Amino acid sequence: RYTVPASDSGPRIQSSPASVTVTLTGARSLVEGVAPDGLRVTIPAEAVSSLSPGTETRVEPVVVGVPPLVNADVNPQLVTLRRPAGL
C-alpha cells in the first residue's frame, strides 16, 4: 500500500490501484540488507494539492528509504488520483 497526503480542503482523494509492488535491484548484499519496514511508498503532495474537485490525474509513486546503490522499481508505474465532485 502507499500513502496519499491529506488535503486541507475539499473531498477526500481516491486512488487506484490501492497498492503497488516495489522491486529492489542492486548488489545482493545491499538488497538483502534493506528492511521492508524502512521503506515507504507515497504520492507527491503537489499532486494532491493541485487536484480540483471533479478531476483526476496520473502520478508516479515515490519510494522513500531506499539506500544508495539500490534501485526501486514500482509496478504499476502510475496511479490514478481522483477528487470527487460534490462530496
PDB file of C-alpha atoms in Angstrom:
ATOM      1  CA  ARG A   1       0.000   0.000   0.000  1.00  0.00           C
ATOM      2  CA  TYR A   2       1.021   3.602  -0.402  1.00  0.00           C
ATOM      3  CA  THR A   3       0.028   6.799   1.298  1.00  0.00           C
ATOM      4  CA  VAL A   4      -1.767   9.731  -0.250  1.00  0.00           C
ATOM      5  CA  PRO A   5      -1.065  13.008   1.573  1.00  0.00           C
ATOM      6  CA  ALA A   6      -4.068  14.556   3.294  1.00  0.00           C
ATOM      7  CA  SER A   7      -5.701  17.521   1.630  1.00  0.00           C
ATOM      8  CA  ASP A   8      -6.675  20.623   3.598  1.00  0.00           C
ATOM      9  CA  SER A   9      -9.893  21.209   1.698  1.00  0.00           C
ATOM     10  CA  GLY A  10     -12.467  19.518  -0.460  1.00  0.00           C
ATOM     11  CA  PRO A  11     -13.484  15.888  -0.803  1.00  0.00           C
ATOM     12  CA  ARG A  12     -11.156  13.055   0.080  1.00  0.00           C
ATOM     13  CA  ILE A  13      -8.783  11.881  -2.648  1.00  0.00           C
ATOM     14  CA  GLN A  14      -9.452   8.449  -4.148  1.00  0.00           C
ATOM     15  CA  SER A  15      -6.597   6.415  -5.597  1.00  0.00           C
ATOM     16  CA  SER A  16      -6.426   3.447  -7.942  1.00  0.00           C
ATOM     17  CA  PRO A  17      -4.946   0.912  -7.687  1.00  0.00           C
ATOM     18  CA  ALA A  18      -4.946   0.719  -3.893  1.00  0.00           C
ATOM     19  CA  SER A  19      -1.483  -0.831  -3.756  1.00  0.00           C
ATOM     20  CA  VAL A  20       1.686  -1.134  -5.808  1.00  0.00           C
ATOM     21  CA  THR A  21       4.531  -3.652  -5.911  1.00  0.00           C
ATOM     22  CA  VAL A  22       8.082  -2.475  -5.210  1.00  0.00           C
ATOM     23  CA  THR A  23      11.010  -4.477  -6.594  1.00  0.00           C
ATOM     24  CA  LEU A  24      14.509  -3.700  -5.341  1.00  0.00           C
ATOM     25  CA  THR A  25      17.576  -4.300  -7.502  1.00  0.00           C
ATOM     26  CA  GLY A  26      21.260  -3.901  -6.881  1.00  0.00           C
ATOM     27  CA  ALA A  27      24.062  -5.811  -5.238  1.00  0.00           C
ATOM     28  CA  ARG A  28      22.629  -8.843  -3.452  1.00  0.00           C
ATOM     29  CA  SER A  29      24.129  -7.926  -0.081  1.00  0.00           C
ATOM     30  CA  LEU A  30      22.702  -4.401  -0.292  1.00  0.00           C
ATOM     31  CA  VAL A  31      19.235  -5.547  -1.349  1.00  0.00           C
ATOM     32  CA  GLU A  32      19.121  -8.261   1.314  1.00  0.00           C
ATOM     33  CA  GLY A  33      20.113  -5.660   3.901  1.00  0.00           C
ATOM     34  CA  VAL A  34      17.070  -3.483   3.236  1.00  0.00           C
ATOM     35  CA  ALA A  35      14.460  -3.690   5.986  1.00  0.00           C
ATOM     36  CA  PRO A  36      10.980  -3.668   4.401  1.00  0.00           C
ATOM     37  CA  ASP A  37       9.687  -1.661   7.371  1.00  0.00           C
ATOM     38  CA  GLY A  38      12.141   1.084   6.420  1.00  0.00           C
ATOM     39  CA  LEU A  39      10.541   1.616   3.006  1.00  0.00           C
ATOM     40  CA  ARG A  40       7.527   3.817   2.392  1.00  0.00           C
ATOM     41  CA  VAL A  41       5.671   4.457  -0.856  1.00  0.00           C
ATOM     42  CA  THR A  42       3.893   7.789  -1.121  1.00  0.00           C
ATOM     43  CA  ILE A  43       2.373  10.203  -3.608  1.00  0.00           C
ATOM     44  CA  PRO A  44       3.947  13.664  -4.029  1.00  0.00           C
ATOM     45  CA  ALA A  45       1.966  16.237  -2.020  1.00  0.00           C
ATOM     46  CA  GLU A  46       1.952  18.631  -5.003  1.00  0.00           C
ATOM     47  CA  ALA A  47      -0.139  16.144  -6.981  1.00  0.00           C
ATOM     48  CA  VAL A  48      -2.809  16.173  -4.278  1.00  0.00           C
ATOM     49  CA  SER A  49      -2.854  19.920  -3.632  1.00  0.00           C
ATOM     50  CA  SER A  50      -3.265  20.767  -7.318  1.00  0.00           C
ATOM     51  CA  LEU A  51      -6.208  18.400  -7.857  1.00  0.00           C
ATOM     52  CA  SER A  52      -9.535  20.230  -8.194  1.00  0.00           C
ATOM     53  CA  PRO A  53     -12.921  18.648  -7.328  1.00  0.00           C
ATOM     54  CA  GLY A  54     -14.232  16.548 -10.201  1.00  0.00           C
ATOM     55  CA  THR A  55     -10.800  15.948 -11.735  1.00  0.00           C
ATOM     56  CA  GLU A  56      -8.248  13.169 -11.848  1.00  0.00           C
ATOM     57  CA  THR A  57      -4.567  12.813 -12.661  1.00  0.00           C
ATOM     58  CA  ARG A  58      -1.974  10.075 -13.009  1.00  0.00           C
ATOM     59  CA  VAL A  59       1.186  10.300 -10.915  1.00  0.00           C
ATOM     60  CA  GLU A  60       4.290   8.270 -10.134  1.00  0.00           C
ATOM     61  CA  PRO A  61       4.508   6.900  -6.602  1.00  0.00           C
ATOM     62  CA  VAL A  62       7.765   7.713  -4.793  1.00  0.00           C
ATOM     63  CA  VAL A  63       9.677   5.154  -2.717  1.00  0.00           C
ATOM     64  CA  VAL A  64      11.297   6.656   0.386  1.00  0.00           C
ATOM     65  CA  GLY A  65      14.020   4.899   2.365  1.00  0.00           C
ATOM     66  CA  VAL A  66      15.877   3.228  -0.498  1.00  0.00           C
ATOM     67  CA  PRO A  67      19.594   3.107   0.368  1.00  0.00           C
ATOM     68  CA  PRO A  68      22.322   4.278  -2.014  1.00  0.00           C
ATOM     69  CA  LEU A  69      23.234   1.852  -4.808  1.00  0.00           C
ATOM     70  CA  VAL A  70      19.825   0.145  -4.586  1.00  0.00           C
ATOM     71  CA  ASN A  71      17.111   0.841  -7.167  1.00  0.00           C
ATOM     72  CA  ALA A  72      13.380   0.645  -6.510  1.00  0.00           C
ATOM     73  CA  ASP A  73      11.005  -0.144  -9.370  1.00  0.00           C
ATOM     74  CA  VAL A  74       7.285   0.438  -8.795  1.00  0.00           C
ATOM     75  CA  ASN A  75       4.593  -1.537 -10.605  1.00  0.00           C
ATOM     76  CA  PRO A  76       2.359  -0.095 -11.859  1.00  0.00           C
ATOM     77  CA  GLN A  77       4.486   2.963 -12.574  1.00  0.00           C
ATOM     78  CA  LEU A  78       1.494   5.326 -12.438  1.00  0.00           C
ATOM     79  CA  VAL A  79      -1.525   5.527 -10.138  1.00  0.00           C
ATOM     80  CA  THR A  80      -4.706   7.497 -10.717  1.00  0.00           C
ATOM     81  CA  LEU A  81      -5.781  10.115  -8.160  1.00  0.00           C
ATOM     82  CA  ARG A  82      -9.359  11.354  -8.278  1.00  0.00           C
ATOM     83  CA  ARG A  83     -11.028  14.104  -6.262  1.00  0.00           C
ATOM     84  CA  PRO A  84     -14.790  13.516  -6.491  1.00  0.00           C
ATOM     85  CA  ALA A  85     -17.046  16.495  -7.052  1.00  0.00           C
ATOM     86  CA  GLY A  86     -19.741  17.404  -4.562  1.00  0.00           C
ATOM     87  CA  LEU A  87     -18.787  15.175  -1.634  1.00  0.00           C
TER      88      LEU A  87
END
